[in-house]
Each structure stands twice: as C-alpha cells, then as structure tokens.
PDB file of C-alpha atoms and ligand atoms in Angstrom:
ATOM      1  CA  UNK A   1       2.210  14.271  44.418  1.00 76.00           C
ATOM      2  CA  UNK A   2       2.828  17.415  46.666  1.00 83.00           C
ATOM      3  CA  UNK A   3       6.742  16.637  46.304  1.00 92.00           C
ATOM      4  CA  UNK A   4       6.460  16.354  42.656  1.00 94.00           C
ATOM      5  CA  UNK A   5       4.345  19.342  42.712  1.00 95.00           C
ATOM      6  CA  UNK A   6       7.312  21.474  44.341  1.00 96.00           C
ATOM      7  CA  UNK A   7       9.637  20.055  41.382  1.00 97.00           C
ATOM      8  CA  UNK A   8       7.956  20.717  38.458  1.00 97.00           C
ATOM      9  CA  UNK A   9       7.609  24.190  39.931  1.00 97.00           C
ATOM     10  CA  UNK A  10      11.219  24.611  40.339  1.00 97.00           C
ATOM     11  CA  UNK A  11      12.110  23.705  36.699  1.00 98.00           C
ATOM     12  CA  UNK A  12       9.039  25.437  35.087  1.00 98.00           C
ATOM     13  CA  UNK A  13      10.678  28.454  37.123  1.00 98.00           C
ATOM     14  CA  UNK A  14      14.123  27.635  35.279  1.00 98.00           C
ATOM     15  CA  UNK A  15      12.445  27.345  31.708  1.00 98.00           C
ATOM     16  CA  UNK A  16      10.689  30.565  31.926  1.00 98.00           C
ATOM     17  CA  UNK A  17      14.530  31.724  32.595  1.00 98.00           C
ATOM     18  CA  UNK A  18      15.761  30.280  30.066  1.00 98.00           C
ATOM     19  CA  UNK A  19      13.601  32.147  27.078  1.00 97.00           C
ATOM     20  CA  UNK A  20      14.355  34.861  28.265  1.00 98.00           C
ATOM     21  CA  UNK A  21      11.328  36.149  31.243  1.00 98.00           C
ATOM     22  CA  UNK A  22      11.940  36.876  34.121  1.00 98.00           C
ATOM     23  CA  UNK A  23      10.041  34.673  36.966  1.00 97.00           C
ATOM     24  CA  UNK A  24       9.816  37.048  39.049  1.00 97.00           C
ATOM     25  CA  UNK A  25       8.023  38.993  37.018  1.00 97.00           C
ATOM     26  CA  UNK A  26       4.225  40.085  38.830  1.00 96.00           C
ATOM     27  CA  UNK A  27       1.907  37.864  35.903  1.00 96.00           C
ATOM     28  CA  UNK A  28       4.556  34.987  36.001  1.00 98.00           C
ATOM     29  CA  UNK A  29       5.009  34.624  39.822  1.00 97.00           C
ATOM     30  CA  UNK A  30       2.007  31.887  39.917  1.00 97.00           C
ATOM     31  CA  UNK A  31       2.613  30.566  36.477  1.00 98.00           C
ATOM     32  CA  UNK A  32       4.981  27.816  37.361  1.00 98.00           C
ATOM     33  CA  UNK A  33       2.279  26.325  40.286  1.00 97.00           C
ATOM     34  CA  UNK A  34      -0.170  26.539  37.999  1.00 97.00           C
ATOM     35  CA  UNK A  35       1.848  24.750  35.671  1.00 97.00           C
ATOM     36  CA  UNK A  36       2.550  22.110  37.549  1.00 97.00           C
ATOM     37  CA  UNK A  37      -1.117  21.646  38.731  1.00 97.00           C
ATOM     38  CA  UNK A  38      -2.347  21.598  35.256  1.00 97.00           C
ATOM     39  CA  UNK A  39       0.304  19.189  34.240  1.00 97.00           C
ATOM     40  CA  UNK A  40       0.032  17.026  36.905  1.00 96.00           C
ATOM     41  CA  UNK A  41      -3.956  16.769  36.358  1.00 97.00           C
ATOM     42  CA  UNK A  42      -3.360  15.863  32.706  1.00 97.00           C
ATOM     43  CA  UNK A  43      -1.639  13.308  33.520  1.00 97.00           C
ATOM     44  CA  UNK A  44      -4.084  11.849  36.368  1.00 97.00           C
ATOM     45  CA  UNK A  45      -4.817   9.000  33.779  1.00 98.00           C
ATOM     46  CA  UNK A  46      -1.268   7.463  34.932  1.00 97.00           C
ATOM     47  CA  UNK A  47      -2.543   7.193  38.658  1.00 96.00           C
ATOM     48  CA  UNK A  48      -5.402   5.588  37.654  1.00 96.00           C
ATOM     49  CA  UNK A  49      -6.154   2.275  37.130  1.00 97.00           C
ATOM     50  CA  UNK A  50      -9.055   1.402  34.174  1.00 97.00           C
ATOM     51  CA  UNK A  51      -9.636  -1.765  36.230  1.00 97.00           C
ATOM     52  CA  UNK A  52     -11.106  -0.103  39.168  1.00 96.00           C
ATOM     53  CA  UNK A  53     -13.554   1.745  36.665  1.00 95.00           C
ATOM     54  CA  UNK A  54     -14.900  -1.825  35.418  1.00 94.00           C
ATOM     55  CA  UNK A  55     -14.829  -3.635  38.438  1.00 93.00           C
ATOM     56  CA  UNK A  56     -18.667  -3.989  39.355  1.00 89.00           C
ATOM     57  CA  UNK A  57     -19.869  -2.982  36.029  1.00 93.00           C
ATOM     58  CA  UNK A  58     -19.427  -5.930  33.731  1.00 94.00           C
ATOM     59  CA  UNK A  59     -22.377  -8.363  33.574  1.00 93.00           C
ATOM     60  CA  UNK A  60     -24.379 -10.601  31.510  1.00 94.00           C
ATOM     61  CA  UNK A  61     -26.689 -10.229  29.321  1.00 92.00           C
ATOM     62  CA  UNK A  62     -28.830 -11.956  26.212  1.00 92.00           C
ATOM     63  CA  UNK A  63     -28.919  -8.716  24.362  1.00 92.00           C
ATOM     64  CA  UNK A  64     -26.900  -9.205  21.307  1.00 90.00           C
ATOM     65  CA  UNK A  65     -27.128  -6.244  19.001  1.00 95.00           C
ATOM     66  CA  UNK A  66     -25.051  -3.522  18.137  1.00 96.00           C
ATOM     67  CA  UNK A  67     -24.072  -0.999  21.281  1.00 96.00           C
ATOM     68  CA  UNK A  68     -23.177   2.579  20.285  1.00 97.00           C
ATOM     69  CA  UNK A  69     -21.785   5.059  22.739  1.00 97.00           C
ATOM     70  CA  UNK A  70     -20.681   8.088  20.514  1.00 97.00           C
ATOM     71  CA  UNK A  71     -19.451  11.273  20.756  1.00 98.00           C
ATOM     72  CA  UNK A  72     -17.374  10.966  23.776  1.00 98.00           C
ATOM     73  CA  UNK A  73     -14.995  13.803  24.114  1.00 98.00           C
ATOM     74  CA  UNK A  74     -11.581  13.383  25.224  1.00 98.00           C
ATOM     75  CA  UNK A  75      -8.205  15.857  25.234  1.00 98.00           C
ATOM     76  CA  UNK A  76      -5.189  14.316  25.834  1.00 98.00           C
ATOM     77  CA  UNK A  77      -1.507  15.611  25.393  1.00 98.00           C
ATOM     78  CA  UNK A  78       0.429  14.813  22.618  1.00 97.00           C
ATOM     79  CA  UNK A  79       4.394  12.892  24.045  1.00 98.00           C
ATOM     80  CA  UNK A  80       6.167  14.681  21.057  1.00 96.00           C
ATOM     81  CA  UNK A  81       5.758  18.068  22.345  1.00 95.00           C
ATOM     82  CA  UNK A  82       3.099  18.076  25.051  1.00 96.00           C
ATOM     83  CA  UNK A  83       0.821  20.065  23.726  1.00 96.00           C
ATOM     84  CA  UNK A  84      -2.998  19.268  23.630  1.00 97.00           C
ATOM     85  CA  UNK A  85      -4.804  17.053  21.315  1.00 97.00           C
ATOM     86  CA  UNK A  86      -8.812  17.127  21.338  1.00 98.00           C
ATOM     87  CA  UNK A  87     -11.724  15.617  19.899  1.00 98.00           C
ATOM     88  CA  UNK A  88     -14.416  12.812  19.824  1.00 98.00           C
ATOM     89  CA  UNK A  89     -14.456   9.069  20.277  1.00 98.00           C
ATOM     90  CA  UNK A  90     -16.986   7.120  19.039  1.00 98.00           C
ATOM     91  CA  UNK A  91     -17.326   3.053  20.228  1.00 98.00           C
ATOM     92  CA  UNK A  92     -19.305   0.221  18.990  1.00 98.00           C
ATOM     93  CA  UNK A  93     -19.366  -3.714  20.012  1.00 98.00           C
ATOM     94  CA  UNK A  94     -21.575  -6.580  19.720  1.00 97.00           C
ATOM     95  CA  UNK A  95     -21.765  -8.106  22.693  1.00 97.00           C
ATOM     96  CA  UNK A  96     -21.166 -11.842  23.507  1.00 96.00           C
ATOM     97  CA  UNK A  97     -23.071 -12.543  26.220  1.00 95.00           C
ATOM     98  CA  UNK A  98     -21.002  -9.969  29.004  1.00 95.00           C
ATOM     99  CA  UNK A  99     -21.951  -5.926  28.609  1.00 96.00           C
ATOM    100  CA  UNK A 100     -20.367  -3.251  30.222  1.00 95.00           C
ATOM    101  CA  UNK A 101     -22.085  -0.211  32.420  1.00 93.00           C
ATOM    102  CA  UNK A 102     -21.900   2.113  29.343  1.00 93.00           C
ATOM    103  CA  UNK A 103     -21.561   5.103  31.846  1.00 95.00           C
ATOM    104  CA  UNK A 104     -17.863   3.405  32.352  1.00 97.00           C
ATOM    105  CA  UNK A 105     -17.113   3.917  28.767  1.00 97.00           C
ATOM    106  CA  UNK A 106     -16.250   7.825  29.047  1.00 97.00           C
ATOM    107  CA  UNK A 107     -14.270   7.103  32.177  1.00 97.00           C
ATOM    108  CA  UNK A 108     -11.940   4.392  30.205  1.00 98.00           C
ATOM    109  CA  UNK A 109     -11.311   6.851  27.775  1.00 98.00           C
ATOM    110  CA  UNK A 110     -10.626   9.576  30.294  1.00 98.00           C
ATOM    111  CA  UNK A 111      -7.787   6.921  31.931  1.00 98.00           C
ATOM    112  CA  UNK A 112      -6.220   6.081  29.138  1.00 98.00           C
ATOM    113  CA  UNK A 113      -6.649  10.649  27.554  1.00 98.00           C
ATOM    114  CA  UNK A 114      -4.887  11.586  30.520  1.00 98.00           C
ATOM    115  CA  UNK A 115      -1.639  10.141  29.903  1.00 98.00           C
ATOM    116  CA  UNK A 116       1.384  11.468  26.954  1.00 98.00           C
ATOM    117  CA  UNK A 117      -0.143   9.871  24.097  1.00 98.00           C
ATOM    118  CA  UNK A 118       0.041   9.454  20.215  1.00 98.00           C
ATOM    119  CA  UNK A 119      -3.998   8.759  18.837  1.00 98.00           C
ATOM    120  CA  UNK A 120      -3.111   5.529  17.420  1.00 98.00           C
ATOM    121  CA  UNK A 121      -2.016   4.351  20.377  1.00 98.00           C
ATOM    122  CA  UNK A 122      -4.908   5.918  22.583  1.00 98.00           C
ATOM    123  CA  UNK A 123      -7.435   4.052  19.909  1.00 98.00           C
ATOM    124  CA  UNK A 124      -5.530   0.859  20.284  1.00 98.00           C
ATOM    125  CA  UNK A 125      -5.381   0.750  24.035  1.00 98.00           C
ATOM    126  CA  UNK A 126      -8.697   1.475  24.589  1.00 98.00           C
ATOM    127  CA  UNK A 127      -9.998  -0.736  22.081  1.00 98.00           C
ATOM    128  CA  UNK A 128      -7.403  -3.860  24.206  1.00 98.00           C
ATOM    129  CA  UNK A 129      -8.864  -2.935  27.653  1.00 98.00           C
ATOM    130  CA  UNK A 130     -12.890  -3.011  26.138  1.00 98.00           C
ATOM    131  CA  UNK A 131     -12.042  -5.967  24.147  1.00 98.00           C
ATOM    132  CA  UNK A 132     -10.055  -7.839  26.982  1.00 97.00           C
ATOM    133  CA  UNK A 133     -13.137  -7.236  29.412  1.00 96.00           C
ATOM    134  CA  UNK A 134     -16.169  -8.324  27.741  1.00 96.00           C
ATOM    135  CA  UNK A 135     -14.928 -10.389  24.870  1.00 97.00           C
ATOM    136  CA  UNK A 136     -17.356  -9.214  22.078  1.00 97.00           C
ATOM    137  CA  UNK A 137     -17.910 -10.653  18.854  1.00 97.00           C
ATOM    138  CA  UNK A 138     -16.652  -7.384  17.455  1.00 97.00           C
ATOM    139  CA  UNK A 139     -15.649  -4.159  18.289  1.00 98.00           C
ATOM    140  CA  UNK A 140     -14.582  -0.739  15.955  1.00 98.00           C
ATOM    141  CA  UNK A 141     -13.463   2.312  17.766  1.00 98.00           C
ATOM    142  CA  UNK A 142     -13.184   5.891  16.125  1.00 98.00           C
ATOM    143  CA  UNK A 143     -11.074   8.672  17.203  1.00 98.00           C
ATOM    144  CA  UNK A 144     -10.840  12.116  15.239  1.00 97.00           C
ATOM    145  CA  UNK A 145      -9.148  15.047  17.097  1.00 97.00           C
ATOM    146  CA  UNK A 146      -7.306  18.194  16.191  1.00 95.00           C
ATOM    147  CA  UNK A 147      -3.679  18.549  17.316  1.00 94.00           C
ATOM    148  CA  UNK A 148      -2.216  21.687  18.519  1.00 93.00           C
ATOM    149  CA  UNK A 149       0.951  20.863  17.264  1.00 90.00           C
ATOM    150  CA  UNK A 150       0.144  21.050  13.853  1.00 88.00           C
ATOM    151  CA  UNK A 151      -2.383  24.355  14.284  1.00 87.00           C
ATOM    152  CA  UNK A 152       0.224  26.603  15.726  1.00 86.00           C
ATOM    153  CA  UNK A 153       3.032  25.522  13.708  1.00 80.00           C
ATOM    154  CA  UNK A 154       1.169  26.941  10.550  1.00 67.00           C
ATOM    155  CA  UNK A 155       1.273  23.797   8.517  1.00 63.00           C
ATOM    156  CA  UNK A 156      -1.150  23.878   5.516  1.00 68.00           C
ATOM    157  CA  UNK A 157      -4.766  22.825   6.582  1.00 66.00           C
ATOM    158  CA  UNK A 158      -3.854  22.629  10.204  1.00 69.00           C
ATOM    159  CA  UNK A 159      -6.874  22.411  11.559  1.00 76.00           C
ATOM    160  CA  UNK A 160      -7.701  18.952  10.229  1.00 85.00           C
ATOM    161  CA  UNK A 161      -8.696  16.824  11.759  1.00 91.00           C
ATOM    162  CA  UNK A 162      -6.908  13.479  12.451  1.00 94.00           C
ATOM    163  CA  UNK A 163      -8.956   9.717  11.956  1.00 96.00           C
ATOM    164  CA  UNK A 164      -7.684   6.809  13.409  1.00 97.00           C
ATOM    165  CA  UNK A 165     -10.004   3.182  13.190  1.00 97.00           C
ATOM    166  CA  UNK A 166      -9.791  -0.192  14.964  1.00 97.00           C
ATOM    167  CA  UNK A 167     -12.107  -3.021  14.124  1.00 97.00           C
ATOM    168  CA  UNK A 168     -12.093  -6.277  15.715  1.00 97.00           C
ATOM    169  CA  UNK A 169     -13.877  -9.085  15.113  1.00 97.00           C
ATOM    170  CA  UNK A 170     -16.871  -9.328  12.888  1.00 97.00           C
ATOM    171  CA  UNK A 171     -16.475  -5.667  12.567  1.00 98.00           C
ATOM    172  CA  UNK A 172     -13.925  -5.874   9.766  1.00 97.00           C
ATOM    173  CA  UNK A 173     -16.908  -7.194   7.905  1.00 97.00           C
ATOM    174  CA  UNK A 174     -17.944  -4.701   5.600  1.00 97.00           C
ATOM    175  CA  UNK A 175     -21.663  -4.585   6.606  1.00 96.00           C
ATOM    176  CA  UNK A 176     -21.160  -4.578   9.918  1.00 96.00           C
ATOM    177  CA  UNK A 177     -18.709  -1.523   9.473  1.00 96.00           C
ATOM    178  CA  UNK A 178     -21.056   0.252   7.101  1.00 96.00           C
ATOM    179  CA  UNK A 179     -24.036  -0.147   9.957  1.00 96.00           C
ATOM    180  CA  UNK A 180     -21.197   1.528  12.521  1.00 97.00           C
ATOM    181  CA  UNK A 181     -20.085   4.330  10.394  1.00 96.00           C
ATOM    182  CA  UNK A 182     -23.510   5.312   9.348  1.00 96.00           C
ATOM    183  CA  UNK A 183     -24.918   4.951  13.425  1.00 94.00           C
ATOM    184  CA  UNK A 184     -22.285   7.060  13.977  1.00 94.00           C
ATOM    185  CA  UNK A 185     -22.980   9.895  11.281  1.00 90.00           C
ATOM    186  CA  UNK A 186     -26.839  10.004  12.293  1.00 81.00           C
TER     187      UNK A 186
HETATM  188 ZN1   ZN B   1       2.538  16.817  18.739  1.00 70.63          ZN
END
C-alpha cells in the first residue's frame, strides 16, 4: 500500500489546489498523508477477506433458539460522495444445527463497513456471507445509521436516521419478526 499511499498524496495535494488553498500552506502540509492514511484505513475492509474471520469459528451445535447479537456499531463511507455513514447493526438467526463464534459477528461487519458502500447493500451482503456460512432456518438483520451526506447538505430532518431490514427464512414470519424487533428494543 506504501505506493498507493504516495499517490493518493499527490492528488489530495492537487485537490486542495484546485479549491483554491494553497498546499503549502503550514496546517495543510500533512493534510494530504493524513488523508491518504485515513482513506486507505477505511477502506481496509477491501484487503480483507470475511472468510479468514470464520474459518475456525463455525461449529455445531443442538441449541436451536433465537441468537441476538445487537448493537454492533459500524461507520462506513458512503460511494456517492465518500463521506461517512454511522450507526448500529443489530443480527438475529435461528440456528440449524451450525453456530458461529458470535465474537466474529462484529468483525464481518467491520469487513464488509470498510469498503464504499450504500446501507442496503452493506445489510444485504452481510446478511449473504452469515446466511451462506451456517445455513439457519432464518435470519433478519437491522441497520440504522445517519449519513453525513444528508446532515451537511441541510436537507430537512437531516439527522434521521436511515432503516434498512433483511429477513430470511422463517423470519419473514410475523411472530418470529415481532420476537426480533422487540429483543432488539429491550
Ligand atoms: Zn452519500
């Protein structure tokens, strides 16, 4: 990453031209490293494979009621204009016969946070990798996060937040999801 490092620099140096600073400027001189460093660690999720995370931590097991792992709190950057979105994601499955280390469950969302995202996408791709590993009989995943785009850009209510659901599985039953939401009110 070191080369990359030296590149983003260099253009970071070229946009700060281009409104209208001056780089060379004493407070900007370290700006554009630290740029890059903070960019490039925001992105870590894209040198990082979920798999590894998993790889000794799936096993079986009889228990076969509803797992909770809640407030889980994630920032990622939005792709349409890179600027931080931030909140909570809450996770629930009923396991079919395979579990999963729930200590791993933070570190999948961290993977998949760390990349340019949209939140539906985020939900959906975390809910795939869960639901691809340990095949539960159903799984619901909720995401709500505030998005810098909207706060700064003054729209009306801007600091609300954003929802976005999955369910799989027996999940989409409405008892089921009415046992998830309210676990995850509590
Ligand atoms: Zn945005």
């Amino acid at each position: 990453m070191k080369g990359n490092l030296l590149k983003i620099k260099k253009y970071v140096k070229e946009i700060l031209k281009l409104i209208g600073e001056d780089p060379e400027r004493e407070g900007l001189v370290p700006t554009p490293e630290r740029f890059a460093k903070m960019l490039i660690e925001l992105t870590e999720g894209y040198r990082k494979n979920p798999d590894d995370i998993v790889k000794n931590a799936i096993f079986e097991s009889k228990f076969d009621e509803m797992v909770i792992v809640k407030d889980i709190e994630f920032s990622s950057l939005c792709e349409h204009h890179l600027l931080p979105f931030f909140g909570k994601v809450h996770i629930g499955f009923i396991p079919d016969k395979k579990l999963i280390g729930l200590s791993k469950i933070p570190r999948i969302v961290e993977v998949f946070s760390k990349r340019l995202q949209v939140q539906e996408r985020l939900t959906q791709e975390i809910a795939d990798f869960i639901i691809n590993k340990i095949k539960p009989k159903g799984f619901g995943i909720i995401i709500e996060a505030i998005h810098l785009c909207t706060v700064i850009r003054g729209v009306k209510n801007s600091t609300a937040k954003l929802v976005t659901t999955k369910m799989e599985g027996i999940f989409k039953e409405q008892r089921i999801k009415d046992e998830f939401f309210n676990l995850i009110k509590k």
